Short mmCIF file of C-alpha atoms and ligand atoms in Angstrom, two decimals:
data_model
loop_
_atom_site.label_atom_id
_atom_site.label_comp_id
_atom_site.label_asym_id
_atom_site.label_seq_id
_atom_site.Cartn_x
_atom_site.Cartn_y
_atom_site.Cartn_z
CA UNK A 22 -26.55 -86.20 52.31
CA UNK A 23 -23.77 -85.35 49.94
CA UNK A 24 -24.56 -88.33 47.66
CA UNK A 25 -28.19 -87.35 47.56
CA UNK A 26 -27.25 -83.78 46.74
CA UNK A 27 -25.00 -84.85 43.88
CA UNK A 28 -27.71 -87.10 42.52
CA UNK A 29 -30.35 -84.45 42.55
CA UNK A 30 -27.92 -81.93 41.09
CA UNK A 31 -27.18 -84.41 38.30
CA UNK A 32 -30.90 -84.97 37.73
CA UNK A 33 -31.59 -81.25 37.46
CA UNK A 34 -28.63 -80.70 35.18
CA UNK A 35 -29.82 -83.53 32.93
CA UNK A 36 -33.40 -82.21 32.93
CA UNK A 37 -32.19 -78.72 32.09
CA UNK A 38 -30.10 -80.09 29.22
CA UNK A 39 -33.04 -82.04 27.85
CA UNK A 40 -35.26 -78.98 28.10
CA UNK A 41 -32.70 -76.82 26.31
CA UNK A 42 -32.42 -79.41 23.53
CA UNK A 43 -36.18 -79.50 23.18
CA UNK A 44 -36.25 -75.70 22.97
CA UNK A 45 -33.58 -75.72 20.30
CA UNK A 46 -35.58 -78.32 18.31
CA UNK A 47 -38.71 -76.19 18.59
CA UNK A 48 -37.01 -73.07 17.28
CA UNK A 49 -35.64 -75.02 14.32
CA UNK A 50 -39.08 -76.37 13.41
CA UNK A 51 -41.48 -74.18 11.45
CA UNK A 52 -44.10 -74.12 14.22
CA UNK A 53 -46.26 -71.50 15.83
CA UNK A 54 -43.80 -68.68 15.32
CA UNK A 55 -42.49 -67.53 11.98
CA UNK A 56 -38.74 -68.04 12.09
CA UNK A 57 -38.09 -67.14 8.47
CA UNK A 58 -35.21 -64.74 8.04
CA UNK A 59 -37.33 -63.06 5.35
CA UNK A 60 -40.47 -62.66 7.49
CA UNK A 61 -42.19 -59.29 7.55
CA UNK A 62 -41.21 -57.13 10.47
CA UNK A 63 -44.63 -56.17 11.82
CA UNK A 64 -43.84 -57.28 15.35
CA UNK A 65 -40.69 -55.16 15.41
CA UNK A 66 -42.57 -51.88 14.95
CA UNK A 67 -44.76 -50.00 17.37
CA UNK A 68 -48.46 -49.87 16.54
CA UNK A 69 -49.21 -46.67 14.60
CA UNK A 70 -51.16 -44.05 16.54
CA UNK A 71 -52.12 -40.39 16.28
CA UNK A 72 -48.59 -39.30 17.36
CA UNK A 73 -46.66 -41.58 15.00
CA UNK A 74 -48.22 -42.69 11.74
CA UNK A 75 -47.79 -46.05 10.01
CA UNK A 76 -45.76 -44.38 7.25
CA UNK A 77 -43.10 -43.40 9.78
CA UNK A 78 -43.92 -39.69 9.60
CA UNK A 79 -45.17 -37.67 12.58
CA UNK A 80 -48.92 -38.14 13.10
CA UNK A 81 -51.44 -35.30 13.50
CA UNK A 82 -50.91 -35.14 17.29
CA UNK A 83 -47.10 -35.41 17.22
CA UNK A 84 -45.33 -33.02 19.57
CA UNK A 85 -41.94 -32.31 21.05
CA UNK A 86 -41.31 -30.52 24.33
CA UNK A 87 -39.12 -27.40 24.32
CA UNK A 88 -36.56 -26.31 26.92
CA UNK A 89 -34.99 -22.83 26.67
CA UNK A 90 -32.00 -21.83 28.81
CA UNK A 91 -30.55 -18.51 29.93
CA UNK A 92 -27.22 -19.19 31.62
CA UNK A 93 -24.39 -17.25 33.26
CA UNK A 94 -21.32 -19.46 33.54
CA UNK A 95 -18.07 -18.57 35.32
CA UNK A 96 -14.89 -20.62 34.96
CA UNK A 97 -12.38 -20.39 37.82
CA UNK A 98 -9.18 -21.45 36.02
CA UNK A 99 -7.01 -21.30 39.19
CA UNK A 100 -9.18 -23.79 41.09
CA UNK A 101 -10.63 -25.72 38.11
CA UNK A 102 -14.15 -24.95 39.27
CA UNK A 103 -17.23 -23.95 37.28
CA UNK A 104 -20.20 -21.96 38.61
CA UNK A 105 -23.48 -21.42 36.87
CA UNK A 106 -26.87 -19.87 37.28
CA UNK A 107 -29.53 -20.80 34.78
CA UNK A 108 -33.17 -20.11 34.10
CA UNK A 109 -34.98 -22.87 32.28
CA UNK A 110 -38.24 -22.11 30.49
CA UNK A 111 -39.97 -25.40 29.83
CA UNK A 112 -42.83 -25.52 27.30
CA UNK A 113 -45.30 -28.33 27.81
CA UNK A 114 -46.43 -29.08 24.23
CA UNK A 115 -47.76 -32.50 25.25
CA UNK A 116 -51.47 -33.15 25.80
CA UNK A 117 -50.70 -34.19 29.40
CA UNK A 118 -50.61 -32.13 32.59
CA UNK A 119 -47.24 -32.63 34.29
CA UNK A 120 -47.11 -32.82 38.08
CA UNK A 121 -43.33 -32.68 38.30
CA UNK A 122 -40.29 -32.11 36.06
CA UNK A 123 -37.17 -34.24 35.64
CA UNK A 124 -33.76 -32.63 35.26
CA UNK A 125 -30.49 -34.42 34.40
CA UNK A 126 -27.45 -33.91 36.66
CA UNK A 127 -24.75 -35.73 34.66
CA UNK A 128 -21.84 -34.46 36.75
CA UNK A 129 -23.15 -36.48 39.70
CA UNK A 130 -21.55 -39.44 37.95
CA UNK A 131 -18.40 -38.02 39.59
CA UNK A 132 -19.85 -37.32 43.03
CA UNK A 133 -18.15 -39.11 45.91
CA UNK A 134 -21.08 -41.47 46.45
CA UNK A 135 -21.63 -42.19 42.73
CA UNK A 136 -22.69 -45.75 41.99
CA UNK A 137 -20.99 -45.68 38.57
CA UNK A 138 -17.71 -47.29 39.70
CA UNK A 139 -19.69 -50.34 40.85
CA UNK A 140 -20.94 -50.84 37.30
CA UNK A 141 -17.46 -50.64 35.82
CA UNK A 142 -16.17 -53.48 37.99
CA UNK A 143 -14.13 -55.82 35.82
CA UNK A 144 -12.78 -57.44 39.00
CA UNK A 145 -9.35 -57.01 40.51
CA UNK A 146 -6.57 -57.82 38.04
CA UNK A 147 -4.19 -60.67 38.92
CA UNK A 148 -1.18 -58.37 38.80
CA UNK A 149 -1.70 -54.86 40.17
CA UNK A 150 0.81 -52.04 40.07
CA UNK A 151 1.16 -50.44 43.50
CA UNK A 152 0.40 -46.96 42.19
CA UNK A 153 -2.75 -48.16 40.36
CA UNK A 154 -3.94 -50.07 43.43
CA UNK A 155 -3.39 -47.01 45.62
CA UNK A 156 -5.15 -44.82 43.07
CA UNK A 157 -8.13 -47.16 42.83
CA UNK A 158 -8.61 -48.07 46.49
CA UNK A 159 -6.57 -45.94 48.88
CA UNK A 160 -7.12 -42.35 47.74
CA UNK A 161 -10.10 -40.17 48.57
CA UNK A 162 -12.47 -40.21 45.53
CA UNK A 163 -12.59 -37.01 43.44
CA UNK A 164 -15.53 -34.85 44.45
CA UNK A 165 -16.91 -33.69 41.10
CA UNK A 166 -20.67 -33.86 41.66
CA UNK A 167 -23.07 -30.92 41.37
CA UNK A 168 -23.47 -28.63 44.36
CA UNK A 169 -27.00 -27.29 43.97
CA UNK A 170 -27.27 -23.93 45.74
CA UNK A 171 -30.92 -23.36 44.94
CA UNK A 172 -33.89 -24.29 42.78
CA UNK A 173 -36.39 -21.41 42.63
CA UNK A 174 -39.56 -20.54 40.75
CA UNK A 175 -40.02 -17.35 38.68
CA UNK A 176 -41.06 -15.45 41.83
CA UNK A 177 -37.86 -16.45 43.64
CA UNK A 178 -39.65 -18.98 45.88
CA UNK A 179 -37.73 -22.19 46.61
CA UNK A 180 -38.97 -25.27 44.81
CA UNK A 181 -38.90 -28.67 46.45
CA UNK A 182 -36.70 -31.22 44.71
CA UNK A 183 -35.38 -34.77 45.11
CA UNK A 184 -32.03 -35.93 43.75
CA UNK A 185 -31.61 -39.59 42.80
CA UNK A 186 -27.99 -40.00 41.60
CA UNK A 187 -27.83 -38.26 38.19
CA UNK A 188 -31.52 -37.32 38.05
CA UNK A 189 -33.38 -34.58 39.88
CA UNK A 190 -37.14 -34.41 40.21
CA UNK A 191 -38.41 -30.86 40.67
CA UNK A 192 -41.74 -30.88 42.45
CA UNK A 193 -43.90 -28.00 41.24
CA UNK A 194 -46.76 -26.69 43.42
CA UNK A 195 -49.37 -26.92 40.63
CA UNK A 196 -49.37 -29.22 37.65
CA UNK A 197 -47.96 -27.69 34.45
CA UNK A 198 -50.99 -27.81 32.18
CA UNK A 199 -50.87 -28.91 28.57
CA UNK A 200 -49.88 -25.95 26.36
CA UNK A 201 -48.43 -23.94 29.27
CA UNK A 202 -44.85 -23.07 30.13
CA UNK A 203 -42.94 -22.67 33.38
CA UNK A 204 -39.71 -20.84 34.25
CA UNK A 205 -37.47 -21.83 37.13
CA UNK A 206 -33.85 -21.19 38.11
CA UNK A 207 -31.03 -23.36 39.37
CA UNK A 208 -27.73 -22.16 40.85
CA UNK A 209 -24.92 -24.73 40.92
CA UNK A 210 -21.17 -25.36 40.90
CA UNK A 211 -18.80 -28.29 40.68
CA UNK A 212 -15.09 -29.16 40.59
CA UNK A 213 -13.96 -29.83 37.02
CA UNK A 214 -12.30 -33.25 36.58
CA UNK A 215 -9.07 -34.02 34.73
CA UNK A 216 -10.55 -35.81 31.71
CA UNK A 217 -7.29 -37.58 30.90
CA UNK A 218 -7.48 -39.64 34.11
CA UNK A 219 -10.67 -41.57 33.50
CA UNK A 220 -11.52 -40.47 29.98
CA UNK A 221 -14.36 -38.32 31.22
CA UNK A 222 -16.08 -36.66 28.27
CA UNK A 223 -15.84 -33.24 29.87
CA UNK A 224 -13.06 -31.67 31.91
CA UNK A 225 -9.53 -30.33 31.52
CA UNK A 226 -6.11 -31.56 30.48
CA UNK A 227 -3.25 -30.16 32.55
CA UNK A 228 0.05 -29.37 30.81
CA UNK A 229 2.83 -29.46 33.43
CA UNK A 230 5.44 -27.85 31.11
CA UNK A 231 3.65 -24.50 31.15
CA UNK A 232 1.20 -24.99 34.04
CA UNK A 233 -1.93 -24.37 31.95
CA UNK A 234 -5.16 -26.25 31.43
CA UNK A 235 -7.17 -26.81 28.26
CA UNK A 236 -10.89 -27.21 29.00
CA UNK A 237 -13.52 -29.08 27.01
CA UNK A 238 -16.78 -28.53 28.87
CA UNK A 239 -20.06 -30.36 28.25
CA UNK A 240 -22.89 -32.03 30.19
CA UNK A 241 -22.03 -29.23 32.60
CA UNK A 242 -25.40 -27.75 33.50
CA UNK A 243 -28.66 -29.21 34.81
CA UNK A 244 -30.51 -30.20 31.63
CA UNK A 245 -34.18 -31.06 31.11
CA UNK A 246 -35.00 -34.71 30.59
CA UNK A 247 -37.17 -35.73 27.63
CA UNK A 248 -40.93 -36.15 28.01
CA UNK A 249 -42.52 -37.92 25.04
CA UNK A 250 -45.56 -39.91 23.93
CA UNK A 251 -43.40 -43.06 23.86
CA UNK A 252 -41.66 -42.91 27.25
CA UNK A 253 -43.40 -40.32 29.39
CA UNK A 254 -40.43 -38.96 31.37
CA UNK A 255 -37.20 -40.55 30.09
CA UNK A 256 -35.27 -40.49 33.35
CA UNK A 257 -32.78 -43.31 32.90
CA UNK A 258 -29.63 -42.73 34.96
CA UNK A 259 -26.39 -41.52 33.38
CA UNK A 260 -23.71 -44.06 34.32
CA UNK A 261 -20.89 -42.44 32.37
CA UNK A 262 -20.95 -44.60 29.26
CA UNK A 263 -24.44 -43.97 27.83
CA UNK A 264 -25.20 -40.82 25.91
CA UNK A 265 -28.19 -38.52 25.99
CA UNK A 266 -31.88 -37.91 25.47
CA UNK A 267 -32.55 -34.17 25.27
CA UNK A 268 -35.28 -31.82 24.06
CA UNK A 269 -34.56 -28.97 21.62
CA UNK A 270 -34.55 -25.35 22.76
CA UNK A 271 -32.92 -21.94 22.53
CA UNK A 272 -29.85 -21.04 24.56
CA UNK A 273 -28.60 -17.60 25.70
CA UNK A 274 -25.26 -18.25 27.37
CA UNK A 275 -22.70 -15.85 28.89
CA UNK A 276 -19.38 -17.52 29.67
CA UNK A 277 -16.82 -15.67 31.82
CA UNK A 278 -13.21 -16.89 31.59
CA UNK A 279 -9.73 -15.36 32.08
CA UNK A 280 -9.16 -12.54 29.57
CA UNK A 281 -6.24 -14.36 27.92
CA UNK A 282 -8.33 -17.42 26.97
CA UNK A 283 -9.41 -18.39 23.45
CA UNK A 284 -12.95 -19.75 23.56
CA UNK A 285 -15.55 -21.17 21.20
CA UNK A 286 -18.92 -22.71 21.90
CA UNK A 287 -22.28 -23.81 20.56
CA UNK A 288 -24.14 -20.82 19.11
CA UNK A 289 -23.61 -17.46 17.45
CA UNK A 290 -21.01 -15.25 19.16
CA UNK A 291 -22.94 -12.04 19.90
CA UNK A 292 -20.16 -9.76 21.18
CA UNK A 293 -17.27 -10.55 18.83
CA UNK A 294 -16.10 -6.91 18.87
CA UNK A 295 -15.76 -7.00 22.66
CA UNK A 296 -13.80 -10.25 22.93
CA UNK A 297 -11.70 -10.14 19.74
CA UNK A 298 -8.65 -7.91 19.26
CA UNK A 299 -8.55 -5.71 16.13
CA UNK A 300 -6.07 -8.14 14.62
CA UNK A 301 -8.38 -11.10 15.29
CA UNK A 302 -11.32 -9.24 13.74
CA UNK A 303 -9.46 -8.56 10.51
CA UNK A 304 -8.23 -12.18 10.34
CA UNK A 305 -11.82 -13.34 10.91
CA UNK A 306 -13.00 -11.21 7.95
CA UNK A 307 -10.34 -12.92 5.81
CA UNK A 308 -11.36 -16.39 7.04
CA UNK A 309 -14.98 -15.74 6.00
CA UNK A 310 -13.76 -15.40 2.39
CA UNK A 311 -11.23 -18.22 2.42
CA UNK A 312 -12.74 -21.39 0.92
CA UNK A 313 -9.49 -23.34 0.33
CA UNK A 314 -7.18 -22.74 3.25
CA UNK A 315 -7.79 -22.11 6.94
CA UNK A 316 -6.90 -18.64 8.24
CA UNK A 317 -5.26 -18.29 11.66
CA UNK A 318 -7.33 -16.26 14.13
CA UNK A 319 -4.93 -16.92 17.05
CA UNK A 320 -1.45 -18.09 16.02
CA UNK A 321 0.92 -20.54 17.70
CA UNK A 322 3.34 -17.68 18.37
CA UNK A 323 0.63 -15.72 20.21
CA UNK A 324 -0.38 -18.81 22.19
CA UNK A 325 3.21 -19.50 23.24
CA UNK A 326 3.42 -15.94 24.59
CA UNK A 327 0.07 -16.28 26.39
CA UNK A 328 1.11 -19.59 27.99
CA UNK A 329 3.78 -17.77 30.00
CA UNK A 330 1.22 -15.54 31.75
CA UNK A 331 -2.06 -15.85 33.64
CA UNK A 332 -4.50 -12.97 33.27
CA UNK A 333 -6.25 -11.85 36.43
CA UNK A 334 -8.83 -10.04 34.27
CA UNK A 335 -11.85 -11.75 32.81
CA UNK A 336 -13.85 -11.59 29.58
CA UNK A 337 -17.45 -12.60 29.08
CA UNK A 338 -18.26 -14.35 25.79
CA UNK A 339 -21.96 -14.12 24.84
CA UNK A 340 -23.64 -16.73 22.66
CA UNK A 341 -27.10 -17.49 21.32
CA UNK A 342 -27.99 -20.89 19.90
CA UNK A 343 -31.42 -21.56 18.44
CA UNK A 344 -33.13 -24.91 18.27
CA UNK A 345 -30.30 -27.10 19.60
CA UNK A 346 -30.50 -30.07 21.94
CA UNK A 347 -27.42 -29.38 24.05
CA UNK A 348 -24.56 -26.98 24.72
CA UNK A 349 -20.76 -27.26 24.95
CA UNK A 350 -17.69 -25.01 24.97
CA UNK A 351 -13.89 -25.18 24.92
CA UNK A 352 -11.56 -22.61 26.45
CA UNK A 353 -7.85 -22.18 27.21
CA UNK A 354 -4.97 -19.73 26.83
CA UNK A 355 -3.32 -22.65 25.02
CA UNK A 356 -5.75 -22.73 22.11
CA UNK A 357 -4.56 -21.88 18.60
CA UNK A 358 -7.60 -21.02 16.48
CA UNK A 359 -8.14 -21.30 12.73
CA UNK A 360 -11.16 -21.18 10.43
CA UNK A 361 -12.23 -21.37 6.81
CA UNK A 362 -15.53 -21.02 4.96
CA UNK A 363 -17.46 -23.86 3.28
CA UNK A 364 -20.37 -23.40 0.87
CA UNK A 365 -23.30 -25.57 1.91
CA UNK A 366 -26.58 -25.20 0.01
CA UNK A 367 -25.75 -21.64 -1.07
CA UNK A 368 -24.87 -20.58 2.49
CA UNK A 369 -21.47 -20.10 4.12
CA UNK A 370 -20.61 -22.30 7.10
CA UNK A 371 -17.39 -21.79 9.07
CA UNK A 372 -15.19 -24.85 9.61
CA UNK A 373 -13.25 -24.18 12.82
CA UNK A 374 -10.45 -25.78 14.88
CA UNK A 375 -9.05 -25.15 18.35
CA UNK A 376 -5.89 -26.95 19.45
CA UNK A 377 -2.91 -26.55 21.76
CA UNK A 378 0.57 -26.41 20.17
CA UNK A 379 0.97 -30.06 21.25
CA UNK A 380 -1.41 -30.92 18.37
CA UNK A 381 0.85 -29.37 15.74
CA UNK A 382 1.86 -29.68 12.97
CA UNK A 383 -0.90 -32.23 12.40
CA UNK A 384 -3.79 -30.06 13.55
CA UNK A 385 -2.99 -26.85 11.64
CA UNK A 386 -2.54 -28.96 8.48
CA UNK A 387 -5.62 -31.15 8.63
CA UNK A 388 -8.27 -30.49 11.27
CA UNK A 389 -10.22 -27.64 9.66
CA UNK A 390 -9.92 -29.29 6.21
CA UNK A 391 -11.39 -32.49 7.67
CA UNK A 392 -14.28 -30.48 9.19
CA UNK A 393 -14.99 -28.77 5.84
CA UNK A 394 -14.86 -32.04 3.91
CA UNK A 395 -17.21 -33.73 6.41
CA UNK A 396 -19.79 -30.95 6.10
CA UNK A 397 -19.73 -31.26 2.30
CA UNK A 398 -20.05 -35.06 2.17
CA UNK A 399 -22.74 -35.40 4.83
CA UNK A 400 -24.73 -32.48 3.36
CA UNK A 401 -24.63 -33.95 -0.12
CA UNK A 402 -25.79 -37.43 1.02
CA UNK A 403 -28.32 -36.42 3.68
CA UNK A 404 -29.47 -32.81 4.25
CA UNK A 405 -27.74 -29.42 4.30
CA UNK A 406 -25.89 -28.66 7.52
CA UNK A 407 -28.14 -26.05 9.11
CA UNK A 408 -25.78 -24.39 11.60
CA UNK A 409 -23.37 -21.53 10.86
CA UNK A 410 -20.22 -23.29 12.14
CA UNK A 411 -18.70 -26.65 13.08
CA UNK A 412 -15.79 -26.72 15.55
CA UNK A 413 -13.20 -29.47 16.06
CA UNK A 414 -11.32 -29.21 19.37
CA UNK A 415 -8.17 -31.22 20.09
CA UNK A 416 -8.44 -33.08 23.40
CA UNK A 417 -6.21 -36.00 24.34
CA UNK A 418 -7.97 -39.41 24.11
CA UNK A 419 -11.33 -37.81 23.34
CA UNK A 420 -13.88 -38.44 20.64
CA UNK A 421 -17.13 -36.79 21.67
CA UNK A 422 -19.80 -34.67 20.04
CA UNK A 423 -22.12 -31.80 20.99
CA UNK A 424 -24.07 -29.38 18.74
CA UNK A 425 -21.64 -27.42 16.51
CA UNK A 426 -18.64 -28.53 18.63
CA UNK A 427 -16.74 -31.77 19.24
CA UNK A 428 -13.57 -33.07 20.93
CA UNK A 429 -11.09 -35.16 18.96
CA UNK A 430 -7.87 -37.08 19.59
CA UNK A 431 -4.75 -37.42 17.41
CA UNK A 432 -1.56 -36.07 18.95
CA UNK A 433 1.87 -36.16 17.31
CA UNK A 434 5.01 -37.24 19.18
CA UNK A 435 6.79 -34.55 21.17
CA UNK A 436 9.15 -33.84 18.25
CA UNK A 437 6.16 -33.24 15.96
CA UNK A 438 6.47 -36.50 14.01
CA UNK A 439 3.47 -38.81 13.67
CA UNK A 440 2.58 -42.12 12.11
CA UNK A 441 -0.08 -42.72 9.45
CA UNK A 442 -2.08 -44.41 12.17
CA UNK A 443 -2.20 -41.20 14.24
CA UNK A 444 -2.90 -39.05 11.17
CA UNK A 445 -5.74 -41.12 9.72
CA UNK A 446 -7.07 -41.93 13.19
CA UNK A 447 -7.37 -38.18 13.75
CA UNK A 448 -9.08 -37.51 10.41
CA UNK A 449 -11.52 -40.38 11.05
CA UNK A 450 -12.46 -39.22 14.54
CA UNK A 451 -13.00 -35.65 13.29
CA UNK A 452 -15.23 -36.92 10.46
CA UNK A 453 -17.11 -39.11 12.93
CA UNK A 454 -17.67 -36.50 15.62
CA UNK A 455 -18.46 -33.62 13.24
CA UNK A 456 -20.77 -36.10 11.50
CA UNK A 457 -22.68 -36.57 14.75
CA UNK A 458 -24.06 -33.07 14.18
CA UNK A 459 -26.40 -34.77 11.69
CA UNK A 460 -27.18 -37.80 13.90
CA UNK A 461 -28.18 -37.24 16.76
CA UNK A 462 -27.81 -33.45 17.13
CA UNK A 463 -30.27 -32.70 14.31
CA UNK A 464 -32.03 -36.06 13.87
CA UNK A 465 -32.58 -36.21 17.62
CA UNK A 466 -32.70 -39.87 18.70
CA UNK A 467 -32.63 -41.15 22.27
CA UNK A 468 -28.94 -42.10 22.53
CA UNK A 469 -29.20 -43.30 26.11
CA UNK A 470 -31.45 -46.18 25.10
CA UNK A 471 -30.79 -46.62 21.39
CA UNK A 472 -27.14 -45.73 20.82
CA UNK A 473 -27.02 -47.89 17.69
CA UNK A 474 -29.30 -45.47 15.85
CA UNK A 475 -27.03 -42.44 15.70
CA UNK A 476 -23.81 -44.50 15.80
CA UNK A 477 -25.04 -46.71 12.94
CA UNK A 478 -26.06 -43.85 10.65
CA UNK A 479 -22.98 -41.83 11.52
CA UNK A 480 -20.54 -44.71 11.01
CA UNK A 481 -22.07 -45.48 7.60
CA UNK A 482 -21.73 -41.82 6.57
CA UNK A 483 -18.23 -41.66 8.06
CA UNK A 484 -17.09 -44.35 5.63
CA UNK A 485 -18.38 -42.33 2.65
CA UNK A 486 -16.77 -39.16 3.98
CA UNK A 487 -13.41 -40.95 4.41
CA UNK A 488 -13.57 -42.08 0.77
CA UNK A 489 -14.38 -38.54 -0.36
CA UNK A 490 -11.78 -36.86 1.86
CA UNK A 491 -9.07 -37.11 -0.77
CA UNK A 492 -6.77 -39.45 -2.59
CA UNK A 493 -4.37 -39.56 0.33
CA UNK A 494 -6.90 -41.22 2.60
CA UNK A 495 -6.25 -44.87 3.23
CA UNK A 496 -7.44 -47.49 5.67
CA UNK A 497 -4.86 -47.98 8.40
ZN1 ZN B 507 -20.08 -41.93 17.62
#
């Protein structure tokens, strides 16, 4: 039996080899398919239709869906928990009637039963440190998934829904007709993860020396999936590494945090006079007229004093963002805050940085200048930056973008010294992540499926921006 098995295995292996050789021959020969490297690319492009014309411009029937959000968000700094209640108004601009809606629940990537860890399996290493083994296999997994308290229609009636990992299908009683809109509400909460542990893109960093956390919060609320003429519902799962497909919309967001926090977020701050001190307001007025140097809004000295306390009072920061595809915010009593103005297409844009003292002196010297320089270079080579501000937030190990706000790495040694590698690495990541405002925050591609589109355009522009940053910039 064994001999026979070996023989037949040999025969099949030989046959497979012969077939593969034949295939290779065929592809080398100019045969039925055009293998020329210079062939026209007709087969690579979708057939033009009434939504997308052959010239690459939107066709006469082109549409995009719109999702507007009204959200009340509360951060519990003591317990590292976030609660939210949101009303989504979804506009069906498509010609189709929709029988259900898909909503993205990204935080479920960190629920206890998440399938994501199975995808990350690189196998068990040959040598395993005891602490790493215990951390990976013996501890209870972190419970960071969404807890959905309700999904209700505009009349307060519960809506039926089904959750499949990081996607939720909301079943509506009647189809949402073409041209109509629907409002519904979701109440939710989740435990915020420590983003330094598994490089989560959203979460907190804990600083044991002073007992405070610095939060960078994104992908934090149930977000509408994209419905388009190309995909129908784009409901691909979020496994933790892919990025996003999101429709544009308007956001009204109230964020409640401890009163001693410094906070910035996507959108126009509507109640600056309520949340800023008199001192901060006058510094802000100066920053609006400072085109060369950043002006401190919250100083390191003030932050060091704030770090010693923990306010039991809260403040609510109110924002409105129009026509954006996503929302993010950063908050901490550890955040130093500086800003300067940049002229873009005759309008003033604020270049902004938030960073803990652990980022200094590097961050106060270079972050806001890197933001300003990025906005100038990208605007001159592509289109004028349309938003009123761009914020760079210092977060350990992070390089991640959201509309108007991004998280960036680059931390000096404890004594404040840093290598060229850290310095230029930091400038490059700021250029890259601020640059993502152009691709894909404004030119809104489907990052989950076609990550190369925004990464490719952004990386190309990043190179130009590095060259234009200044004479001191070098490749390291
Ligand atoms: Zn990128």
